[in-house]
mmCIF file with all atom_site columns, C-alpha atoms in Angstrom:
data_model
loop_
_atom_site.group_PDB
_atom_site.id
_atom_site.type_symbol
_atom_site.label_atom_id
_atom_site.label_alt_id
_atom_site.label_comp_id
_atom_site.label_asym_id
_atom_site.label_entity_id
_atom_site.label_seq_id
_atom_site.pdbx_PDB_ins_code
_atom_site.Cartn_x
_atom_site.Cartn_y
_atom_site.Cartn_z
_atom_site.occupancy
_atom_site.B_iso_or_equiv
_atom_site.pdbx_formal_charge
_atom_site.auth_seq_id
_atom_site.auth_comp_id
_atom_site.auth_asym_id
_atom_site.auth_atom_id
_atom_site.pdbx_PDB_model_num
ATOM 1   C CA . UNK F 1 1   ? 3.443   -1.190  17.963  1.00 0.00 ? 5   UNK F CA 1
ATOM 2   C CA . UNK F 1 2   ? 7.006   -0.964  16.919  1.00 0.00 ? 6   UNK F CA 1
ATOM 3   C CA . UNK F 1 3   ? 10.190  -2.879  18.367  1.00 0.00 ? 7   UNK F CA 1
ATOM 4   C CA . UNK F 1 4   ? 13.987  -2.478  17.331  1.00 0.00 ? 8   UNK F CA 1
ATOM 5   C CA . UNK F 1 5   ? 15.024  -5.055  15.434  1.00 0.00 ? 9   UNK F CA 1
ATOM 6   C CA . UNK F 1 6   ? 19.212  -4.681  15.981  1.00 0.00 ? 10  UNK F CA 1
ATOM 7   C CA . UNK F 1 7   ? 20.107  -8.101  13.489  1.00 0.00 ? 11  UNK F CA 1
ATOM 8   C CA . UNK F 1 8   ? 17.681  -6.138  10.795  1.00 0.00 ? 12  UNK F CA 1
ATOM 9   C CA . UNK F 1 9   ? 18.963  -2.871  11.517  1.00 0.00 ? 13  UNK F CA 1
ATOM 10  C CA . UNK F 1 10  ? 15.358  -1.406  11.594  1.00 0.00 ? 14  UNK F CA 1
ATOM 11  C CA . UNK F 1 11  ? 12.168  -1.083  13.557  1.00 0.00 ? 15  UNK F CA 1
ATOM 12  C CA . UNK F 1 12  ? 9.587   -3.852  13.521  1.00 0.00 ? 16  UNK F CA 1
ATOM 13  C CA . UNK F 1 13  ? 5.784   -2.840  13.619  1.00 0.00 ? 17  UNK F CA 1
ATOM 14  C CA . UNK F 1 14  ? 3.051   -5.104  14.566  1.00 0.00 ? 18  UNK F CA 1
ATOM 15  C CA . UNK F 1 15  ? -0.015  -4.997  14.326  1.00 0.00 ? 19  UNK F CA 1
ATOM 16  C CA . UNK F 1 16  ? -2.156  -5.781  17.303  1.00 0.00 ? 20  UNK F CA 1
ATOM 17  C CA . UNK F 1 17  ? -6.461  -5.110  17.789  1.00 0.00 ? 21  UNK F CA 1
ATOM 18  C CA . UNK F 1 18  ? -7.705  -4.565  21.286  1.00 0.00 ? 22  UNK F CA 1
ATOM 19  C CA . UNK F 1 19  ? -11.504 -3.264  22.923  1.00 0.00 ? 23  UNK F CA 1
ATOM 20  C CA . UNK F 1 20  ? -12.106 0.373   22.519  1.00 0.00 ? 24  UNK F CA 1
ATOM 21  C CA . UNK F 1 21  ? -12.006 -0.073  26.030  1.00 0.00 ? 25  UNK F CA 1
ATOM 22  C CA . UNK F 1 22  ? -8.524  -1.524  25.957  1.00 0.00 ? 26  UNK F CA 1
ATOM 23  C CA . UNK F 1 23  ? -9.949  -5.120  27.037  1.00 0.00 ? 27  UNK F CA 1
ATOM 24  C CA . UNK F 1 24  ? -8.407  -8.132  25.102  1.00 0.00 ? 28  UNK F CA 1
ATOM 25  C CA . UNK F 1 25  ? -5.044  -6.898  22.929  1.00 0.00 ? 29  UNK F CA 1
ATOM 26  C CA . UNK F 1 26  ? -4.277  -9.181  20.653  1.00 0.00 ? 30  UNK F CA 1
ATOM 27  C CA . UNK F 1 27  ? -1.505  -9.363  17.810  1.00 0.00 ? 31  UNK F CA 1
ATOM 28  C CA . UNK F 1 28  ? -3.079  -9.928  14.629  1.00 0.00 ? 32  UNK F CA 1
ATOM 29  C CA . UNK F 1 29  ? 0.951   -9.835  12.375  1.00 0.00 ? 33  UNK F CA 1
ATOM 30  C CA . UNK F 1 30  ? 3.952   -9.365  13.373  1.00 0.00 ? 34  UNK F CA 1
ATOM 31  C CA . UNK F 1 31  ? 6.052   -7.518  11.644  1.00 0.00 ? 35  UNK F CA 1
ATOM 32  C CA . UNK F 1 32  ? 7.272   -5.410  9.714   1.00 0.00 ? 36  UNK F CA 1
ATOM 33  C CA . UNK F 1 33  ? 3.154   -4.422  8.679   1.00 0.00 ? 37  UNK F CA 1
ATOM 34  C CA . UNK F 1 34  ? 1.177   -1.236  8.800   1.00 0.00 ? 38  UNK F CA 1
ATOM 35  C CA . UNK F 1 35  ? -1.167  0.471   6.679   1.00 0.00 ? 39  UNK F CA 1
ATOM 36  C CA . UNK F 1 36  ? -4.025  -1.482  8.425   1.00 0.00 ? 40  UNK F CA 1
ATOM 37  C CA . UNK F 1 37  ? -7.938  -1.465  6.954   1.00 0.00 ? 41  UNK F CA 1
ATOM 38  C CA . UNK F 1 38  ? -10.710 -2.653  8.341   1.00 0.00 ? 42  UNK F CA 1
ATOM 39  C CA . UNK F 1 39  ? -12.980 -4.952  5.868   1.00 0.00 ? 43  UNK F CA 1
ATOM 40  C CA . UNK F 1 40  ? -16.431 -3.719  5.275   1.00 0.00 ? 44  UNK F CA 1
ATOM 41  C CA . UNK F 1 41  ? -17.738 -6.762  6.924   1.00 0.00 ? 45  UNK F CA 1
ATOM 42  C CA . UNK F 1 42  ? -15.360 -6.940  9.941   1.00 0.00 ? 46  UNK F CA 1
ATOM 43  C CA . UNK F 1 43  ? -14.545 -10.375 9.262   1.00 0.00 ? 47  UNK F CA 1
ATOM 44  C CA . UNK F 1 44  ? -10.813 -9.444  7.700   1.00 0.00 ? 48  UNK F CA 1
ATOM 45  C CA . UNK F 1 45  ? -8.766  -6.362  6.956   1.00 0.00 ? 49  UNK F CA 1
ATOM 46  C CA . UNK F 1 46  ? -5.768  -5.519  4.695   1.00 0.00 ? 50  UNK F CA 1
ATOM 47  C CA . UNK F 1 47  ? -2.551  -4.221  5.527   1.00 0.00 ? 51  UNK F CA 1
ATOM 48  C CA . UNK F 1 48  ? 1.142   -3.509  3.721   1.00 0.00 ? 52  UNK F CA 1
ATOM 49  C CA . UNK F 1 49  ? 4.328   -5.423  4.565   1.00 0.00 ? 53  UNK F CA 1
ATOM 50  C CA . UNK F 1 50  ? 7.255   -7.239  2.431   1.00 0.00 ? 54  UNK F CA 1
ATOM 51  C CA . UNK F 1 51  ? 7.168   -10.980 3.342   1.00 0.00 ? 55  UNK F CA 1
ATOM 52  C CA . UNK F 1 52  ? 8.923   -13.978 2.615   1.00 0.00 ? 56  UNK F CA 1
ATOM 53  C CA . UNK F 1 53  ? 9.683   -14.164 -1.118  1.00 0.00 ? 57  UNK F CA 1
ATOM 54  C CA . UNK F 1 54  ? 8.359   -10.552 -1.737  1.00 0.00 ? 58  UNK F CA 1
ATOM 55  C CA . UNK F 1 55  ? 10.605  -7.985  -3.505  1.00 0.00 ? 59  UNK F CA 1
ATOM 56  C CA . UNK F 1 56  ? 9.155   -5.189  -2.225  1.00 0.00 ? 60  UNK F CA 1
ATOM 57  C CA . UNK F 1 57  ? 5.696   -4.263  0.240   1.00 0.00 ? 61  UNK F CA 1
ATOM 58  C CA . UNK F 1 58  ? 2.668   -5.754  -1.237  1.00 0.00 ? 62  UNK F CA 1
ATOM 59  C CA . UNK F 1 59  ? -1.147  -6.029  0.247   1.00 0.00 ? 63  UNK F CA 1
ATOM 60  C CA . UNK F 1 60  ? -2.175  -8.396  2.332   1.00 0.00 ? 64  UNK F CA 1
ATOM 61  C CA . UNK F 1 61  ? -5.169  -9.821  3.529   1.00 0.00 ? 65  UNK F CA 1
ATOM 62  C CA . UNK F 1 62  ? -6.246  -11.625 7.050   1.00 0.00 ? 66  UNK F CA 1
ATOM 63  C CA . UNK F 1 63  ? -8.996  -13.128 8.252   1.00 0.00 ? 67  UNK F CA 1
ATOM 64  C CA . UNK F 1 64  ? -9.661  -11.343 11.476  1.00 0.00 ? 68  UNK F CA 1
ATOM 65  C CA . UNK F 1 65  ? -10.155 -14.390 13.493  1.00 0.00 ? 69  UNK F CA 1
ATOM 66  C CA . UNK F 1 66  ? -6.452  -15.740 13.316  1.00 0.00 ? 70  UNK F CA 1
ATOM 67  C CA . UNK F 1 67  ? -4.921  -17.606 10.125  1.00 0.00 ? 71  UNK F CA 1
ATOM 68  C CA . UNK F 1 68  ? -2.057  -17.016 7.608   1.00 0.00 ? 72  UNK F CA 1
ATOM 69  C CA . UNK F 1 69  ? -2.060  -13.776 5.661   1.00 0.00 ? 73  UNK F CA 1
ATOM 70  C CA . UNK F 1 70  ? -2.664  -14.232 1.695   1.00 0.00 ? 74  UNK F CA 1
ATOM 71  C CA . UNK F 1 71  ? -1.012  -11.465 -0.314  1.00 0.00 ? 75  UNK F CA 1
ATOM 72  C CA . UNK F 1 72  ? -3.796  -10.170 -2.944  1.00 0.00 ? 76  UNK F CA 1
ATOM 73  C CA . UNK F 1 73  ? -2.092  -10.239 -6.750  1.00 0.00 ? 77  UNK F CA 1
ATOM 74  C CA . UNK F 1 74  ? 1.559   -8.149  -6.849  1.00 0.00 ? 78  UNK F CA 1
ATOM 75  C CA . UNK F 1 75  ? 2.096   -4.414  -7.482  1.00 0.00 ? 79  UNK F CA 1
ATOM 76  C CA . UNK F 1 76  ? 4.958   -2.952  -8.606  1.00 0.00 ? 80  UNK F CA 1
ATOM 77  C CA . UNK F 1 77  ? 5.776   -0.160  -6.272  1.00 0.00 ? 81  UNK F CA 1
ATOM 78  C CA . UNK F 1 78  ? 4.885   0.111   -2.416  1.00 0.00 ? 82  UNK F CA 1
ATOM 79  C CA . UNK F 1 79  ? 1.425   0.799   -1.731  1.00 0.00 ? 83  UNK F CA 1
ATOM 80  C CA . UNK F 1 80  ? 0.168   2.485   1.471   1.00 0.00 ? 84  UNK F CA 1
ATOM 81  C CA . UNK F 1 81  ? -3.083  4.566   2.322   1.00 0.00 ? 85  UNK F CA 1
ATOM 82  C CA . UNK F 1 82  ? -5.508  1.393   2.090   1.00 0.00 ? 86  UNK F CA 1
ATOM 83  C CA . UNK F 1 83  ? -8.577  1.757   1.669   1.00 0.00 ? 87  UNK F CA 1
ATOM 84  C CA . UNK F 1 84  ? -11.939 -0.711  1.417   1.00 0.00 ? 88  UNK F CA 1
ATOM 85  C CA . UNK F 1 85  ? -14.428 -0.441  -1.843  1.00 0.00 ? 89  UNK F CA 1
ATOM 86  C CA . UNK F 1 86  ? -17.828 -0.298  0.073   1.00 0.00 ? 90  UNK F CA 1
ATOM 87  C CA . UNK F 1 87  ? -18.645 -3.820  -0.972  1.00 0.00 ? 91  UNK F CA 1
ATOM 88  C CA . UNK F 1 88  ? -15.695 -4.851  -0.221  1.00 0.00 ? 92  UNK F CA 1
ATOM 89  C CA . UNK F 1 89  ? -14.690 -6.107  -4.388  1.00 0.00 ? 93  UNK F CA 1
ATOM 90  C CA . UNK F 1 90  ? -11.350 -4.069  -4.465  1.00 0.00 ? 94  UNK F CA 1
ATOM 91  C CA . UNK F 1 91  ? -8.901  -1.972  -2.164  1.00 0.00 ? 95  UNK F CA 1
ATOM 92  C CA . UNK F 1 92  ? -7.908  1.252   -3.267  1.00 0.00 ? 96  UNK F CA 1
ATOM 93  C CA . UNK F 1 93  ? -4.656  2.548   -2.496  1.00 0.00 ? 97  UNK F CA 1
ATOM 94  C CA . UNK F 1 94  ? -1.655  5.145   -3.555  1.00 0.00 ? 98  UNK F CA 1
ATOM 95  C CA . UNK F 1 95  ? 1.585   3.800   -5.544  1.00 0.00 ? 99  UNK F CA 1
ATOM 96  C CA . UNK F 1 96  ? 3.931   4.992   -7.809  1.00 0.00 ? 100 UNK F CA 1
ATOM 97  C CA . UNK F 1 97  ? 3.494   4.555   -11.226 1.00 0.00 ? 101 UNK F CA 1
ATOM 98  C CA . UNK F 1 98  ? 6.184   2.138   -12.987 1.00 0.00 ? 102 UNK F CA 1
ATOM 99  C CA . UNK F 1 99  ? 8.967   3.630   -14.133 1.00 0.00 ? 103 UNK F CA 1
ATOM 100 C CA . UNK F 1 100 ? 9.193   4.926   -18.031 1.00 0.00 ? 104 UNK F CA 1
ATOM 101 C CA . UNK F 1 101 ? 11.349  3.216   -20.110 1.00 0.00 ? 105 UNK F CA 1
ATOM 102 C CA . UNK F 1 102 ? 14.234  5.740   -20.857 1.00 0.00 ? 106 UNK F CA 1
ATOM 103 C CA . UNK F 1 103 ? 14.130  5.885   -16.676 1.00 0.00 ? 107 UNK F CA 1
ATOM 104 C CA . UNK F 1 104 ? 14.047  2.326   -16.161 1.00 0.00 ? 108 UNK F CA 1
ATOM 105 C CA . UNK F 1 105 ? 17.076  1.945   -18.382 1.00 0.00 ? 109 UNK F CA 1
ATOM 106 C CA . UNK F 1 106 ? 18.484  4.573   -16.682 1.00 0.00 ? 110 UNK F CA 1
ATOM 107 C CA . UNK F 1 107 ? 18.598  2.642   -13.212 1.00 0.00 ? 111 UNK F CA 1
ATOM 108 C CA . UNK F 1 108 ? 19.531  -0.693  -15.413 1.00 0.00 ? 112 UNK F CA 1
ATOM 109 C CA . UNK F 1 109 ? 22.942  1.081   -16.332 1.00 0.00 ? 113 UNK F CA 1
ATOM 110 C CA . UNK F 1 110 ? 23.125  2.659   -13.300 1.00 0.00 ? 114 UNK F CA 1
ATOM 111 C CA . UNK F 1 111 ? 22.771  6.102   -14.487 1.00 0.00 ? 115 UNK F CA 1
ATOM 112 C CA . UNK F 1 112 ? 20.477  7.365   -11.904 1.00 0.00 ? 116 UNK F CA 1
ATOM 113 C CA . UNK F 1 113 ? 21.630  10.462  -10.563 1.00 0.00 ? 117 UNK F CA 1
ATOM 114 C CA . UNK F 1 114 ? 19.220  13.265  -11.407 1.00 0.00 ? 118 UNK F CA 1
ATOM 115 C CA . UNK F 1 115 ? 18.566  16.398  -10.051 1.00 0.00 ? 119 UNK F CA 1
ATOM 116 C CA . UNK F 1 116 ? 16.639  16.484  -6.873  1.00 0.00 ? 120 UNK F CA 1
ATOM 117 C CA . UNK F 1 117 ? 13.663  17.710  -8.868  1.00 0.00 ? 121 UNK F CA 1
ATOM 118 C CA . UNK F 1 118 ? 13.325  15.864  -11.281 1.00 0.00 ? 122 UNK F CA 1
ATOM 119 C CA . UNK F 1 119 ? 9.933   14.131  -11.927 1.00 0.00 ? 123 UNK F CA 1
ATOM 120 C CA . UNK F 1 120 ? 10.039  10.578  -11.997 1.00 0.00 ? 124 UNK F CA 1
ATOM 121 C CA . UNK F 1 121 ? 7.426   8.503   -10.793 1.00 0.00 ? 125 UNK F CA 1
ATOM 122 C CA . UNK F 1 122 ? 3.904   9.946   -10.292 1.00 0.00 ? 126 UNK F CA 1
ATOM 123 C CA . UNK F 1 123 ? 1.877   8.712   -7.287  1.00 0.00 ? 127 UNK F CA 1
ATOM 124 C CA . UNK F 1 124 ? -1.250  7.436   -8.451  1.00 0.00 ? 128 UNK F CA 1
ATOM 125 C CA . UNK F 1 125 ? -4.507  5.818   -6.892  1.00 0.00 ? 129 UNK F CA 1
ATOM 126 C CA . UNK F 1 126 ? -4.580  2.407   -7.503  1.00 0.00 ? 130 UNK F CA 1
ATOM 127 C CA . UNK F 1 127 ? -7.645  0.069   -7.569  1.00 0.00 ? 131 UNK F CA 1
ATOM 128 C CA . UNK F 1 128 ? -6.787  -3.998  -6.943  1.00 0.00 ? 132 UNK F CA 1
ATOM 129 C CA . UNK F 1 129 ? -9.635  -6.456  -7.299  1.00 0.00 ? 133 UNK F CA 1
ATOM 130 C CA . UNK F 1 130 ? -10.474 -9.253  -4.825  1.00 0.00 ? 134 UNK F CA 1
ATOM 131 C CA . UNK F 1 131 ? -11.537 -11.627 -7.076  1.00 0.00 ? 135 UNK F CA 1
ATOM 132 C CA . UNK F 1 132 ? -8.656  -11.460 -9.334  1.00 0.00 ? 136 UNK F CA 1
ATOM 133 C CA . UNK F 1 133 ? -5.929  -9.460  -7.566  1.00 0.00 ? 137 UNK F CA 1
ATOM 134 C CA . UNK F 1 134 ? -4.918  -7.422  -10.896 1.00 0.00 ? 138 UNK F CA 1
ATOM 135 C CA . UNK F 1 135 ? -4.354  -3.679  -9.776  1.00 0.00 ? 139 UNK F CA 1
ATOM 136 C CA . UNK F 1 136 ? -5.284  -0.784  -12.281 1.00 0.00 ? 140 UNK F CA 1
ATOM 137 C CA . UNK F 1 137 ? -4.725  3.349   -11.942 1.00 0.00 ? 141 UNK F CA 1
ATOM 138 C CA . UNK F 1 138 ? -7.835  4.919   -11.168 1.00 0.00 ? 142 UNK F CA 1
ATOM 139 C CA . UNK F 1 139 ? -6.492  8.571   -11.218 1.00 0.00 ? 143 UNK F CA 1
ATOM 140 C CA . UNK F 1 140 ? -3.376  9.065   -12.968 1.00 0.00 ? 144 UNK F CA 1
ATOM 141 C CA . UNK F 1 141 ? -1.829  12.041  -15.087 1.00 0.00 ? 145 UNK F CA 1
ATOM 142 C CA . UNK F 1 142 ? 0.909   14.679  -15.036 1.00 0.00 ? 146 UNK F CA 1
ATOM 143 C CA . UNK F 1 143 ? 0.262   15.585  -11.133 1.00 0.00 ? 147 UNK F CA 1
ATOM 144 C CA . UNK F 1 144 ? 0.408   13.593  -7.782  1.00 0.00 ? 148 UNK F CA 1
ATOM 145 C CA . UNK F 1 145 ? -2.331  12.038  -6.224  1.00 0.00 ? 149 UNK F CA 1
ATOM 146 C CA . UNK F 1 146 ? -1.460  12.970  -2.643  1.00 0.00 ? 150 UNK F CA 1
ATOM 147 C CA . UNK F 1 147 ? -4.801  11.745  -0.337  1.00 0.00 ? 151 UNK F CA 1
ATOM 148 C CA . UNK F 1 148 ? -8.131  10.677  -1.564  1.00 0.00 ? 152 UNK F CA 1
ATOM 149 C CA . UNK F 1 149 ? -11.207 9.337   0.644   1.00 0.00 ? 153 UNK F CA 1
ATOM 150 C CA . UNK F 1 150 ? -14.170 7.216   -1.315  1.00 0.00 ? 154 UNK F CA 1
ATOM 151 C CA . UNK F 1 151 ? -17.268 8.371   -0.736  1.00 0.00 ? 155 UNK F CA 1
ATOM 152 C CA . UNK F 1 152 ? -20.046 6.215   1.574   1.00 0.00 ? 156 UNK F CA 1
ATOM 153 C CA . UNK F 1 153 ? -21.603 4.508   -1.742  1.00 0.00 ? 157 UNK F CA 1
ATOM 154 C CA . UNK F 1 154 ? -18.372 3.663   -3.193  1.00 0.00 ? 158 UNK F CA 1
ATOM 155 C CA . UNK F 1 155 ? -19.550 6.366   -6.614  1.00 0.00 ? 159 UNK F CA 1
ATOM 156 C CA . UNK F 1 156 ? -17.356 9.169   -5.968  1.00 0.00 ? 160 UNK F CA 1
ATOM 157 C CA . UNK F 1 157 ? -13.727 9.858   -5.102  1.00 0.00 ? 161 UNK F CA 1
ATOM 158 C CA . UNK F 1 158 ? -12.329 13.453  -3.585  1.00 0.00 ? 162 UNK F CA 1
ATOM 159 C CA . UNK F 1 159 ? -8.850  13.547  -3.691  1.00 0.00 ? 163 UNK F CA 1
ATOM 160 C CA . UNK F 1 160 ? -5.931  16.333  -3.409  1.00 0.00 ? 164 UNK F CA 1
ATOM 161 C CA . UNK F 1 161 ? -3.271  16.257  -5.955  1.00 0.00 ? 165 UNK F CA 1
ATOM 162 C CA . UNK F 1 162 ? -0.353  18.371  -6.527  1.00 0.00 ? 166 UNK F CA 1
ATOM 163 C CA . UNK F 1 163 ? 1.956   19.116  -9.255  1.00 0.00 ? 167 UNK F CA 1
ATOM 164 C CA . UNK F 1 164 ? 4.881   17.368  -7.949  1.00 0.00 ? 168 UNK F CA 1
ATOM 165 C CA . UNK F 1 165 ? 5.612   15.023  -4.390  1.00 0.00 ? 169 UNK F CA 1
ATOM 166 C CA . UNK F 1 166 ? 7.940   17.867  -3.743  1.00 0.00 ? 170 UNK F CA 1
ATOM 167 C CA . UNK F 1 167 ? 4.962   20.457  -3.080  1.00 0.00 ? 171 UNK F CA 1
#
């Protein structure tokens, strides 16, 4: 559920559970959050927000029965499309890839304008580990990954790429 946020100059989402049957809404964050996933075991789920201290949108987990959100390692770029490992070890998720380093010195000096076309970062599918919180491509190369979807044993991934965000 979103609310204006005039002082911010921006929209706030929360995000709330309720019944399928609409019984007992409840806010579970509020915001700025979204990109909410359900745990494996229902007892917590992940979501995407920049918090307190953060320099840009990281993951976040909470329990589901109330409690203080714990962010889960750092990435460098904003991750959305969250998704649960099967046994719930790791989230997977799509990011851009850091930048290179003649573009990163690029955007250090300030020389940034490029034409509207031009590659830079590739979206990738991320994998970030529970236990550790250290996030690693899983699918990476010369294309972007644009959706994926794990498959019910947690083996296999089907995914659409393209060869640029443009297309």
């Amino acid at each position: 559920v979103g609310r204006v946020d005039w002082k911010a100059n921006g929209v706030r989402e929360d995000l709330w559970r309720v019944g399928l049957d609409g019984s007992d809404p409840r806010r579970m964050v509020e915001g700025p959050a979204s990109g909410a996933a359900w745990a494996p075991d229902g007892r917590r789920f992940a979501f995407v927000a920049k918090r307190d201290g953060d320099s840009g949108r990281q993951i976040y987990l909470s329990p589901i029965d109330g409690g203080e959100p714990r962010r889960l390692g750092k990435v460098r770029t904003s991750p959305s499309s969250l998704r649960w490992a099967p046994d719930g070890s790791a989230i997977y998720f799509l990011a851009d890839g850091p930048d290179g380093k003649a573009l990163a010195k690029r955007k250090r000096e300030k020389d940034d304008m490029m034409s509207f076309e031009t590659p830079q970062s590739r979206g990738r599918l991320w994998r970030i580990a529970l236990a550790d919180g250290k996030a690693e491509p899983v699918i990476e190369g010369e294309f972007e990954v644009e959706a994926y979807d794990l498959s019910a044993d947690g083996k296999s991934i089907l995914y659409r790429r393209a060869p640029s965000g443009l297309l």
